[in-house]
Coordinates of C-alpha atoms in Angstrom, one line a residue:
X1 CA 13.8 -43.6 8.2
X2 CA 10.1 -42.7 8.4
X3 CA 10.2 -42.9 12.2
X4 CA 13.3 -40.7 12.2
X5 CA 11.6 -38.2 10.0
X6 CA 8.6 -38.1 12.4
X7 CA 11.0 -37.4 15.3
X8 CA 12.6 -34.6 13.4
X9 CA 9.2 -33.1 12.6
X10 CA 8.1 -33.4 16.2
X11 CA 11.3 -31.7 17.4
X12 CA 10.8 -29.0 14.8
X13 CA 7.2 -28.4 16.0
X14 CA 8.4 -28.2 19.7
X15 CA 11.1 -25.7 18.7
X16 CA 8.5 -23.5 17.0
X17 CA 6.2 -23.7 20.0
X18 CA 9.0 -22.8 22.3
X19 CA 9.9 -19.9 20.0
X20 CA 6.3 -18.6 20.0
X21 CA 6.1 -18.9 23.8
X22 CA 9.4 -17.0 24.2
X23 CA 8.0 -14.3 21.9
X24 CA 5.1 -13.8 24.4
X25 CA 7.3 -13.9 27.5
X26 CA 10.0 -11.5 26.5
X27 CA 7.7 -8.5 26.0
X28 CA 9.0 -6.3 23.1
X29 CA 6.4 -4.4 21.1
X30 CA 3.0 -4.4 22.8
X31 CA -0.5 -3.8 21.6
X32 CA -0.4 -0.5 23.4
X33 CA 2.9 0.5 21.7
X34 CA 1.1 0.0 18.4
X35 CA -1.9 2.0 19.3
X36 CA 0.4 4.9 20.6
X37 CA 2.8 4.9 17.7
X38 CA 1.4 8.1 16.2
X39 CA 2.3 9.9 19.5
X40 CA 5.6 8.4 20.5
X41 CA 8.6 9.8 18.9
X42 CA 11.5 7.5 19.8
X43 CA 10.3 4.6 17.7
X44 CA 8.3 3.7 14.6
X45 CA 6.6 0.4 15.2
X46 CA 3.8 0.4 12.5
X47 CA 3.5 0.9 8.8
X48 CA 2.1 4.4 8.6
X49 CA 3.4 5.8 11.9
X50 CA 0.2 4.6 13.7
X51 CA -2.6 2.2 12.9
X52 CA -4.6 5.0 11.2
X53 CA -1.6 5.5 8.9
X54 CA -1.8 9.3 8.8
X55 CA 2.0 9.4 8.5
X56 CA 2.2 12.4 10.7
X57 CA 4.9 12.9 13.3
X58 CA 4.7 15.3 16.2
X59 CA 8.4 15.9 16.0
X60 CA 9.3 19.5 15.1
X61 CA 13.0 20.0 15.7
X62 CA 13.4 19.8 11.9
X63 CA 11.5 22.8 10.4
X64 CA 11.8 25.2 7.6
X65 CA 14.6 27.2 9.3
X66 CA 16.6 24.3 10.8
X67 CA 16.4 21.8 7.9
X68 CA 19.4 23.4 6.2
X69 CA 21.4 21.5 8.9
X70 CA 20.0 18.1 8.1
X71 CA 22.9 15.9 7.1
X72 CA 23.5 12.2 6.2
X73 CA 24.5 10.1 9.2
X74 CA 24.9 6.8 7.4
X75 CA 23.9 4.8 4.3
X76 CA 23.3 1.0 4.5
X77 CA 23.6 -1.0 1.2
X78 CA 21.2 -3.9 0.6
X79 CA 24.1 -5.4 -1.4
X80 CA 24.3 -8.0 -4.1
X81 CA 22.7 -8.0 -7.5
X82 CA 19.1 -8.1 -6.1
X83 CA 18.3 -4.4 -6.6
X84 CA 15.2 -3.2 -8.5
X85 CA 12.4 -1.4 -6.7
X86 CA 12.8 -0.6 -3.0
X87 CA 9.4 0.3 -1.6
X88 CA 9.8 -0.5 2.1
X89 CA 8.8 1.7 5.0
X90 CA 11.3 1.0 7.8
X91 CA 10.6 0.4 11.4
X92 CA 12.6 1.5 14.5
X93 CA 12.6 0.0 17.9
X94 CA 15.1 -0.2 20.8
X95 CA 18.1 1.0 18.7
X96 CA 17.4 -1.3 15.7
X97 CA 16.0 -0.4 12.3
X98 CA 14.2 -3.1 10.4
X99 CA 13.9 -2.6 6.6
X100 CA 12.8 -5.0 3.9
X101 CA 14.3 -5.2 0.4
X102 CA 13.5 -6.4 -3.0
X103 CA 13.3 -10.2 -3.6
X104 CA 11.9 -10.7 -0.1
X105 CA 14.8 -9.8 2.1
X106 CA 14.8 -8.1 5.5
X107 CA 17.6 -6.5 7.5
X108 CA 18.2 -5.5 11.1
X109 CA 20.5 -2.5 11.3
X110 CA 22.1 -0.6 14.2
X111 CA 20.1 2.7 14.0
X112 CA 23.0 4.8 15.3
X113 CA 25.8 3.4 13.1
X114 CA 24.2 1.7 10.1
X115 CA 26.0 -1.5 10.9
X116 CA 24.1 -4.7 9.9
X117 CA 23.0 -6.9 12.8
X118 CA 21.4 -9.7 10.7
X119 CA 19.9 -10.4 7.3
X120 CA 17.1 -12.9 6.3
X121 CA 17.0 -13.8 2.6
X122 CA 14.0 -15.8 1.5
X123 CA 14.7 -18.6 -0.9
X124 CA 12.3 -17.9 -3.7
X125 CA 11.3 -20.7 -6.0
X126 CA 11.3 -20.6 -9.8
X127 CA 8.0 -19.6 -11.3
X128 CA 6.8 -16.8 -9.0
X129 CA 4.3 -14.5 -10.6
X130 CA 4.7 -10.9 -9.2
X131 CA 2.7 -8.4 -11.2
X132 CA 4.7 -5.2 -10.7
X133 CA 8.3 -5.8 -9.7
X134 CA 9.9 -7.8 -7.0
X135 CA 9.1 -5.3 -4.3
X136 CA 8.4 -5.5 -0.6
X137 CA 6.7 -2.7 1.3
X138 CA 7.7 -3.5 4.9
X139 CA 7.3 -5.5 8.0
X140 CA 5.3 -5.6 11.3
X141 CA 6.6 -5.8 14.9
X142 CA 4.9 -7.6 17.7
X143 CA 6.4 -8.8 21.0
X144 CA 9.9 -10.0 20.0
X145 CA 8.9 -10.9 16.4
X146 CA 9.4 -9.1 13.1
X147 CA 6.9 -10.4 10.5
X148 CA 6.9 -9.9 6.8
X149 CA 5.6 -11.6 3.6
X150 CA 7.4 -13.0 0.6
X151 CA 6.8 -13.1 -3.2
X152 CA 6.0 -16.8 -3.1
X153 CA 3.0 -16.0 -0.9
X154 CA 4.4 -16.9 2.5
X155 CA 4.3 -15.1 5.9
X156 CA 7.5 -15.3 8.0
X157 CA 8.0 -14.4 11.7
X158 CA 11.6 -13.9 12.8
X159 CA 13.2 -13.3 16.2
X160 CA 14.0 -9.6 16.3
X161 CA 17.4 -10.2 18.0
X162 CA 18.7 -13.0 15.8
X163 CA 16.7 -13.1 12.6
X164 CA 16.0 -16.8 13.1
X165 CA 12.7 -18.2 11.9
X166 CA 10.1 -18.6 14.7
X167 CA 7.2 -19.6 12.4
X168 CA 6.5 -19.6 8.6
X169 CA 3.1 -20.1 7.0
X170 CA 1.8 -20.4 3.5
X171 CA -0.6 -17.6 2.5
X172 CA -1.6 -19.4 -0.8
X173 CA -0.3 -21.1 -3.9
X174 CA 2.1 -19.0 -5.9
X175 CA 1.7 -21.3 -8.9
X176 CA -2.0 -20.1 -9.1
X177 CA -0.8 -16.5 -9.3
X178 CA -0.8 -15.5 -5.6
X179 CA 2.0 -13.4 -4.2
X180 CA 2.6 -11.0 -1.3
X181 CA 4.2 -7.6 -1.2
X182 CA 2.4 -5.5 1.5
X183 CA 3.4 -4.7 5.1
X184 CA 1.4 -6.8 7.5
X185 CA -0.7 -5.0 10.2
X186 CA -1.1 -6.0 13.9
X187 CA -4.5 -5.5 15.4
X188 CA -5.3 -6.8 18.9
X189 CA -2.6 -9.5 18.8
X190 CA -3.5 -10.6 15.3
X191 CA -1.5 -10.2 12.2
X192 CA -3.7 -8.9 9.3
X193 CA -2.8 -9.6 5.7
X194 CA -4.3 -9.6 2.3
X195 CA -3.1 -11.2 -1.0
X196 CA -1.6 -10.1 -4.3
X197 CA -2.2 -11.5 -7.7
X198 CA -5.1 -9.6 -9.2
X199 CA -4.0 -10.1 -12.8
X200 CA -4.1 -13.9 -12.5
X201 CA -7.8 -14.5 -11.6
X202 CA -7.2 -15.1 -7.9
X203 CA -9.8 -14.1 -5.3
X204 CA -8.9 -11.4 -2.9
X205 CA -9.3 -11.9 0.8
X206 CA -8.3 -10.5 4.2
X207 CA -7.2 -12.9 7.0
X208 CA -6.2 -12.7 10.6
X209 CA -3.6 -14.9 12.3
X210 CA -2.5 -15.2 15.9
X211 CA 0.6 -13.1 15.7
X212 CA 2.6 -15.3 18.1
X213 CA 1.9 -18.6 16.4
X214 CA 0.8 -17.8 12.8
X215 CA -2.4 -19.9 13.2
X216 CA -5.4 -18.6 11.3
X217 CA -8.2 -17.0 13.3
X218 CA -10.5 -15.8 10.5
X219 CA -10.6 -15.4 6.7
X220 CA -12.8 -13.0 4.8
X221 CA -13.0 -13.3 0.9
X222 CA -14.0 -10.0 -0.6
X223 CA -15.8 -11.2 -3.7
X224 CA -19.4 -12.1 -3.3
X225 CA -20.4 -15.8 -3.2
X226 CA -17.3 -16.9 -1.3
X227 CA -17.6 -18.2 2.3
X228 CA -15.4 -16.9 5.1
X229 CA -13.8 -18.8 8.0
X230 CA -13.8 -18.4 11.7
X231 CA -11.8 -20.5 14.2
X232 CA -11.3 -23.3 11.6
X233 CA -15.0 -23.5 10.6
X234 CA -17.0 -21.9 7.7
X235 CA -18.6 -18.7 8.7
X236 CA -20.7 -16.4 6.5
X237 CA -20.9 -15.8 2.8
X238 CA -19.6 -12.5 1.4
X239 CA -22.6 -10.8 -0.1
X240 CA -25.2 -12.7 -2.0
X241 CA -24.4 -15.3 -4.7
X242 CA -24.7 -13.9 -8.2
X243 CA -26.2 -10.6 -7.0
X244 CA -23.7 -8.6 -9.1
X245 CA -21.6 -11.3 -10.9
X246 CA -22.9 -13.4 -13.8
X247 CA -22.6 -17.2 -13.8
X248 CA -19.4 -18.6 -12.3
X249 CA -17.2 -15.6 -12.8
X250 CA -17.2 -14.8 -9.1
X251 CA -15.0 -17.9 -8.7
X252 CA -12.0 -16.1 -10.1
X253 CA -13.2 -12.5 -9.8
X254 CA -10.0 -10.8 -8.6
X255 CA -10.4 -8.1 -6.0
X256 CA -6.8 -8.6 -4.7
X257 CA -6.2 -7.0 -1.3
X258 CA -2.6 -6.3 -2.2
X259 CA -1.8 -3.1 -0.3
X260 CA -2.7 -3.9 3.3
X261 CA -5.0 -1.9 5.5
X262 CA -5.5 0.6 8.3
X263 CA -7.2 0.3 11.7
X264 CA -9.2 2.8 13.7
X265 CA -9.4 2.0 17.4
X266 CA -12.2 4.5 17.8
X267 CA -14.6 2.5 15.6
X268 CA -12.8 -0.8 16.1
X269 CA -12.8 -1.3 12.3
X270 CA -10.2 -2.5 9.9
X271 CA -10.3 -0.7 6.5
X272 CA -9.0 -2.4 3.4
X273 CA -9.1 -1.6 -0.3
X274 CA -9.9 -4.2 -2.9
X275 CA -8.4 -4.6 -6.3
X276 CA -9.7 -4.7 -9.9
X277 CA -12.2 -7.4 -11.0
X278 CA -11.0 -10.1 -13.4
X279 CA -10.8 -9.9 -16.3
X280 CA -10.2 -6.3 -17.3
X281 CA -12.6 -6.9 -20.2
X282 CA -15.8 -5.7 -18.4
X283 CA -18.1 -6.9 -21.2
X284 CA -17.7 -10.4 -19.9
X285 CA -19.0 -9.6 -16.4
X286 CA -22.0 -7.3 -16.5
X287 CA -23.0 -5.9 -13.0
X288 CA -21.3 -4.0 -10.2
X289 CA -18.9 -7.0 -9.5
X290 CA -18.9 -6.6 -5.7
X291 CA -16.7 -6.1 -3.8
X292 CA -14.0 -5.4 -6.3
X293 CA -12.5 -1.9 -6.6
X294 CA -13.9 -1.0 -3.2
X295 CA -13.2 0.1 0.4
X296 CA -14.5 -2.4 3.0
X297 CA -14.7 -2.2 6.8
X298 CA -14.2 -5.4 8.8
X299 CA -14.7 -6.3 12.4
X300 CA -11.2 -7.4 13.6
X301 CA -12.7 -9.8 16.1
X302 CA -14.6 -12.1 13.7
X303 CA -13.8 -11.0 10.2
X304 CA -17.4 -9.9 9.4
X305 CA -18.1 -7.2 6.9
X306 CA -19.5 -4.0 8.6
X307 CA -19.8 -1.9 5.4
X308 CA -18.5 -1.6 1.9
X309 CA -18.3 1.2 -0.6
X310 CA -17.4 0.7 -4.3
X311 CA -15.4 3.5 -5.8
X312 CA -15.6 2.0 -9.3
X313 CA -18.5 -0.3 -9.8
X314 CA -18.1 -2.5 -12.9
X315 CA -14.5 -1.4 -13.3
X316 CA -13.4 -1.5 -16.9
X317 CA -10.1 0.4 -16.6
X318 CA -8.1 -1.5 -14.0
X319 CA -8.7 1.4 -11.6
X320 CA -8.5 -1.0 -8.6
X321 CA -9.5 0.2 -5.2
X322 CA -6.7 -0.8 -2.9
X323 CA -5.4 2.7 -2.0
X324 CA -5.2 3.4 1.7
X325 CA -8.3 4.6 3.6
X326 CA -7.1 7.1 6.3
X327 CA -9.3 7.9 9.3
X328 CA -9.5 11.5 10.3
X329 CA -11.9 14.0 11.9
X330 CA -13.6 16.2 9.4
X331 CA -14.9 19.6 10.4
X332 CA -18.0 20.2 8.4
X333 CA -21.0 22.5 9.0
X334 CA -19.8 23.2 12.5
X335 CA -19.7 19.5 13.4
X336 CA -17.0 16.9 13.7
X337 CA -17.5 13.9 11.5
X338 CA -15.7 10.6 12.0
X339 CA -14.5 10.5 8.4
X340 CA -12.0 8.7 6.3
X341 CA -10.4 9.7 3.0
X342 CA -8.9 7.9 0.1
X343 CA -7.3 9.1 -3.2
X344 CA -8.4 6.6 -5.8
X345 CA -6.6 5.4 -8.9
X346 CA -9.7 6.4 -10.8
X347 CA -8.9 10.1 -10.3
X348 CA -11.4 11.0 -7.5
X349 CA -10.6 12.0 -3.9
X350 CA -13.2 10.4 -1.7
X351 CA -14.4 11.3 1.8
X352 CA -16.7 8.8 3.6
X353 CA -18.2 8.4 7.0
X354 CA -15.9 5.8 8.5
X355 CA -18.5 4.5 10.9
X356 CA -20.9 3.3 8.2
X357 CA -19.3 4.0 4.8
X358 CA -21.8 6.7 3.9
X359 CA -20.7 8.8 0.9
X360 CA -19.8 12.4 1.7
X361 CA -17.9 13.6 -1.3
X362 CA -15.9 12.7 -4.4
X363 CA -13.7 15.3 -6.2
X364 CA -11.4 15.0 -9.1
X365 CA -7.8 15.6 -8.0
X366 CA -6.0 15.2 -11.4
X367 CA -6.7 16.9 -14.7
X368 CA -8.8 15.6 -17.5
X369 CA -10.7 12.7 -15.8
X370 CA -13.1 11.5 -18.4
X371 CA -14.3 8.0 -17.7
X372 CA -17.0 9.5 -15.3
X373 CA -18.5 12.9 -15.2
X374 CA -18.7 12.9 -11.5
X375 CA -20.5 11.2 -8.6
X376 CA -24.2 11.5 -7.8
X377 CA -25.6 12.1 -4.3
X378 CA -26.0 8.3 -4.0
X379 CA -22.2 7.9 -4.3
X380 CA -22.3 6.2 -7.7
X381 CA -20.2 7.4 -10.6
X382 CA -21.9 9.1 -13.5
X383 CA -20.3 7.1 -16.4
X384 CA -19.5 8.6 -19.8
X385 CA -20.0 5.5 -22.1
X386 CA -17.8 7.0 -24.7
X387 CA -14.8 6.2 -22.6
X388 CA -15.5 2.5 -21.8
X389 CA -13.4 0.4 -24.3
X390 CA -15.5 -1.3 -27.0
X391 CA -16.9 -4.9 -26.8
X392 CA -14.5 -7.1 -28.7
X393 CA -17.2 -9.7 -29.3
X394 CA -18.8 -7.2 -31.7
X395 CA -15.5 -6.5 -33.6
X396 CA -15.8 -7.4 -37.2
X397 CA -12.6 -9.5 -37.1
X398 CA -13.2 -11.0 -33.7
X399 CA -10.2 -9.2 -32.4
X400 CA -9.9 -6.1 -30.2
X401 CA -12.8 -3.8 -29.5
X402 CA -12.9 0.0 -30.0
X403 CA -9.9 1.9 -28.6
X404 CA -10.6 4.8 -26.3
X405 CA -8.2 7.3 -24.8
X406 CA -9.1 7.6 -21.1
X407 CA -7.7 9.6 -18.2
X408 CA -6.3 8.6 -15.8
X409 CA -4.3 5.6 -17.0
X410 CA -4.6 2.2 -15.3
X411 CA -1.4 3.1 -13.3
X412 CA -3.7 5.5 -11.5
X413 CA -4.1 9.2 -10.5
X414 CA -2.5 7.8 -7.4
X415 CA -1.2 4.3 -7.1
X416 CA 0.1 2.4 -4.0
X417 CA 2.3 5.2 -2.7
X418 CA 0.7 6.3 0.6
X419 CA -0.4 9.9 1.2
X420 CA -0.2 11.7 4.6
X421 CA -2.5 13.8 6.7
X422 CA -1.6 16.7 9.0
X423 CA -3.9 17.5 11.8
X424 CA -2.1 20.9 12.0
X425 CA -2.9 22.1 8.4
X426 CA -6.0 19.8 8.0
X427 CA -4.6 18.9 4.5
X428 CA -3.9 15.6 2.8
X429 CA -0.6 15.4 0.9
X430 CA -1.2 13.2 -2.1
X431 CA 1.5 11.9 -4.5
X432 CA -0.3 11.8 -7.9
X433 CA 0.4 11.5 -11.6
X434 CA -1.1 13.2 -14.7
X435 CA -1.3 10.5 -17.4
X436 CA -3.8 8.8 -19.7
X437 CA -3.9 5.7 -21.8
X438 CA -5.2 4.2 -25.0
X439 CA -7.2 1.2 -23.9
X440 CA -8.9 -1.7 -25.7
X441 CA -10.5 -5.0 -24.8
X442 CA -9.7 -8.4 -26.2
X443 CA -11.2 -11.9 -25.9
X444 CA -9.9 -13.9 -22.9
X445 CA -10.6 -17.1 -20.9
X446 CA -9.5 -18.0 -17.4
X447 CA -6.6 -20.4 -17.0
X448 CA -5.1 -21.1 -13.6
X449 CA -1.8 -19.2 -13.2
X450 CA -2.1 -17.4 -16.5
X451 CA -2.5 -13.6 -17.0
X452 CA -6.2 -12.8 -17.0
X453 CA -6.6 -9.4 -18.6
X454 CA -8.5 -9.3 -21.9
X455 CA -7.1 -5.8 -22.6
X456 CA -4.3 -3.9 -24.1
X457 CA -3.0 -0.4 -23.3
X458 CA -0.5 2.3 -24.0
X459 CA 0.2 4.9 -21.3
X460 CA 1.1 8.5 -22.2
X461 CA 1.6 11.8 -20.3
X462 CA -1.1 14.4 -20.3
X463 CA 1.4 17.4 -20.0
X464 CA 4.7 18.1 -21.6
X465 CA 6.4 19.7 -18.6
X466 CA 5.5 17.1 -15.9
X467 CA 3.9 13.8 -15.0
X468 CA 4.2 13.7 -11.2
X469 CA 2.3 16.1 -9.0
X470 CA 2.4 16.3 -5.2
X471 CA -0.9 17.9 -4.1
X472 CA -2.1 19.4 -0.8
X473 CA -5.8 18.6 -0.8
X474 CA -8.4 20.1 1.6
X475 CA -10.8 17.2 2.4
X476 CA -13.6 19.6 3.4
X477 CA -13.8 21.1 -0.1
X478 CA -11.8 18.8 -2.4
X479 CA -9.7 21.8 -3.5
X480 CA -6.0 21.7 -4.0
X481 CA -4.2 24.2 -1.7
X482 CA -0.8 23.8 -3.5
X483 CA 0.9 21.6 -6.0
X484 CA 4.5 20.6 -6.7
X485 CA 5.1 19.4 -10.3
X486 CA 7.7 16.8 -11.1
X487 CA 9.1 15.8 -14.5
X488 CA 9.0 12.0 -13.9
X489 CA 6.1 10.1 -12.2
X490 CA 6.0 10.2 -8.4
X491 CA 6.0 6.8 -6.9
X492 CA 7.1 7.4 -3.3
X493 CA 5.1 7.7 -0.1
X494 CA 4.7 10.9 1.9
X495 CA 5.6 11.9 5.5
X496 CA 4.4 15.1 7.3
X497 CA 5.5 16.5 10.6
X498 CA 4.7 19.1 13.3
X499 CA 7.7 21.0 12.0
X500 CA 5.4 22.1 9.1
X501 CA 7.2 19.9 6.6
X502 CA 6.3 17.3 4.0
X503 CA 8.8 14.8 2.8
X504 CA 8.7 12.6 -0.3
X505 CA 11.1 11.2 -2.9
X506 CA 11.5 11.4 -6.7
X507 CA 12.6 9.0 -9.4
X508 CA 15.4 11.5 -10.2
X509 CA 17.0 10.4 -6.9
X510 CA 16.0 13.2 -4.5
X511 CA 14.6 13.1 -1.1
X512 CA 12.8 16.4 -0.8
X513 CA 11.1 18.5 1.9
X514 CA 8.3 21.1 1.3
X515 CA 6.6 23.7 3.5
X516 CA 3.4 22.0 4.5
X517 CA 1.4 25.2 4.2
X518 CA 2.7 26.7 1.0
X519 CA 4.4 23.9 -1.0
X520 CA 7.8 25.7 -1.1
X521 CA 10.7 23.3 -1.6
X522 CA 13.0 23.9 1.3
X523 CA 15.5 21.0 1.1
X524 CA 16.7 18.2 -1.1
X525 CA 19.3 15.5 -1.1
X526 CA 20.5 13.3 -3.9
X527 CA 20.8 9.6 -3.0
X528 CA 22.0 8.3 -6.3
X529 CA 19.0 6.3 -7.4
X530 CA 15.3 6.8 -7.6
X531 CA 13.2 7.0 -4.4
X532 CA 10.0 5.0 -4.4
X533 CA 9.7 4.2 -0.6
X534 CA 8.0 6.0 2.3
X535 CA 10.1 8.2 4.5
X536 CA 10.1 8.0 8.3
X537 CA 11.2 10.2 11.2
X538 CA 12.2 9.4 14.8
X539 CA 14.1 10.8 17.7
X540 CA 17.2 9.4 19.4
X541 CA 19.8 10.8 21.7
X542 CA 17.8 14.1 21.7
X543 CA 18.1 14.5 17.9
X544 CA 15.5 14.2 15.2
X545 CA 16.3 11.7 12.4
X546 CA 14.8 11.1 8.9
X547 CA 15.2 7.9 6.9
X548 CA 14.2 6.4 3.6
X549 CA 14.9 3.4 1.5
X550 CA 16.3 4.1 -2.0
X551 CA 16.2 2.1 -5.2
X552 CA 14.4 2.7 -8.5
X553 CA 11.8 0.3 -9.7
X554 CA 8.2 -0.6 -9.3
X555 CA 5.4 -0.7 -11.9
X556 CA 6.4 2.4 -13.9
X557 CA 9.5 1.0 -15.7
X558 CA 7.7 -2.3 -16.3
X559 CA 4.2 -1.1 -17.5
X560 CA 4.7 2.6 -18.2
X561 CA 5.2 2.5 -22.0
X562 CA 5.9 6.0 -23.2
X563 CA 6.1 7.5 -19.7
X564 CA 8.8 5.1 -18.7
X565 CA 11.1 7.1 -21.0
X566 CA 11.2 9.8 -18.4
X567 CA 13.1 7.5 -16.1
X568 CA 15.1 5.4 -18.5
X569 CA 18.3 7.1 -17.3
X570 CA 17.8 6.3 -13.6
X571 CA 20.2 3.9 -12.1
X572 CA 18.9 1.0 -9.9
X573 CA 20.0 0.7 -6.3
X574 CA 19.3 -0.8 -2.9
X575 CA 20.1 1.1 0.3
X576 CA 18.7 2.9 3.3
X577 CA 19.7 6.5 4.0
X578 CA 19.6 8.0 7.5
X579 CA 19.8 11.7 8.2
X580 CA 20.1 13.6 11.4
X581 CA 19.8 17.2 12.7
X582 CA 22.6 17.7 15.2
X583 CA 21.5 19.2 18.6
X584 CA 23.6 22.3 18.1
X585 CA 21.9 23.1 14.9
X586 CA 18.4 22.3 16.2
X587 CA 19.0 24.8 19.0
X588 CA 19.9 27.7 16.7

């Protein structure tokens, strides 16, 4: 029996090797296709419509005048009882649309008819520990593979034509609190991933695998004191041991890299955000706690840090730092600066030099930010100590510390939902929320696989008439050019186009379009459930199409407290909607 099992294992290994070789031989999505994705219009082969993830399309058949003719072409149901939050950005290649669904599912759909070609449904074990719903934010395409991650912290590569497994790898141990929800990224033939699980005392890291085989090339932990890996051997330590972490707390310091990254071919740098330090109770970990709540730049060839910038040193509010860093060219003082921008959960919109991480500016983009008074010329926050929750060790009863009301809430001025940048208007379009929280600290000890917070909270809206706010922000000044206010929180990504339009979704069930220059609402369509995904657009048969996944869920109904009441009436769902502008209408 043992010999038979060895034969089966060997045969399985040979089959995987053959599958990987076939992936290389058959062509499919190339590295050049990925680099050109922002310019090509007949496909969408990356998360973000290009490695820089500006989410801008040069398509312009759909514009303010023609959009009245945009009509639904088909709707594809994800089926079953596994609904909840649908946060996937779909991909389109060679007549096939690939979209992931909640509970770690992925579908291949005929992009013209909406007919299902195949489905892969991950067999999730008992005991998975996702923080913020059972979401999945999308896949990656490379050669003839479609690659996505699962909630039990695995990475799966499937054959694009059949949906059959080519390779499957463990990212980490789900029993220790690790999970995976982001869309992987392909850079120079490597699949780049992070890890989720920041509320369970895990250690964030970024790693690169050979996209055709799944074998590890390098690993880079983001918390100081941990040693990286290159070609199967230990490489360099991240930072300097105990430089900004006391004792052994760096060993379970958080910094989850749960959103994925961007890549800039001009600088040859990968940009990732890192999550909150663990635990939330900042009194237990004096110091900056590098490199949690940061943006980091990494050499894709060897996994070495090139620079890091900490948006919230010594984070005591779960402000995290994972939000996407988008490369763009900034016109400033008559010069063009290779810059990057990020809208942080902490309420500030940052512009950095993307070549070296040098601080350029930080401007509040929501109302009432009070944890910091601003940022100094050195790029460090000017804290207001009145808004850091009190030390529970000094509480008379040994319980929770002083309660503070701080803005924004831990759900963030902007959370995971990606913003977009238009090189036409030179504006960023930022989905934001206006809310605060009562926050207090509590005693806590680390235990593997257990929640590692040391805090309690209650989220509440800052205004009576709205929570969500789509803002058009000028990165040169930090000023808001226009704002659209939404009753419920905004939790969907944004798309902008050369047709002078901005698309996003709302929990109330609308896919909406706005004039990119003025913010005027010019179109909306009701899909029957909340929209918390990122829209895409592409061209086929001479027509421009728009698509978005639909299905209410995510962190708001789970963690939102009082603000969750604004969406208590929203039905769950699971579907993908495709819209088209017929040629005859586009020509009018």
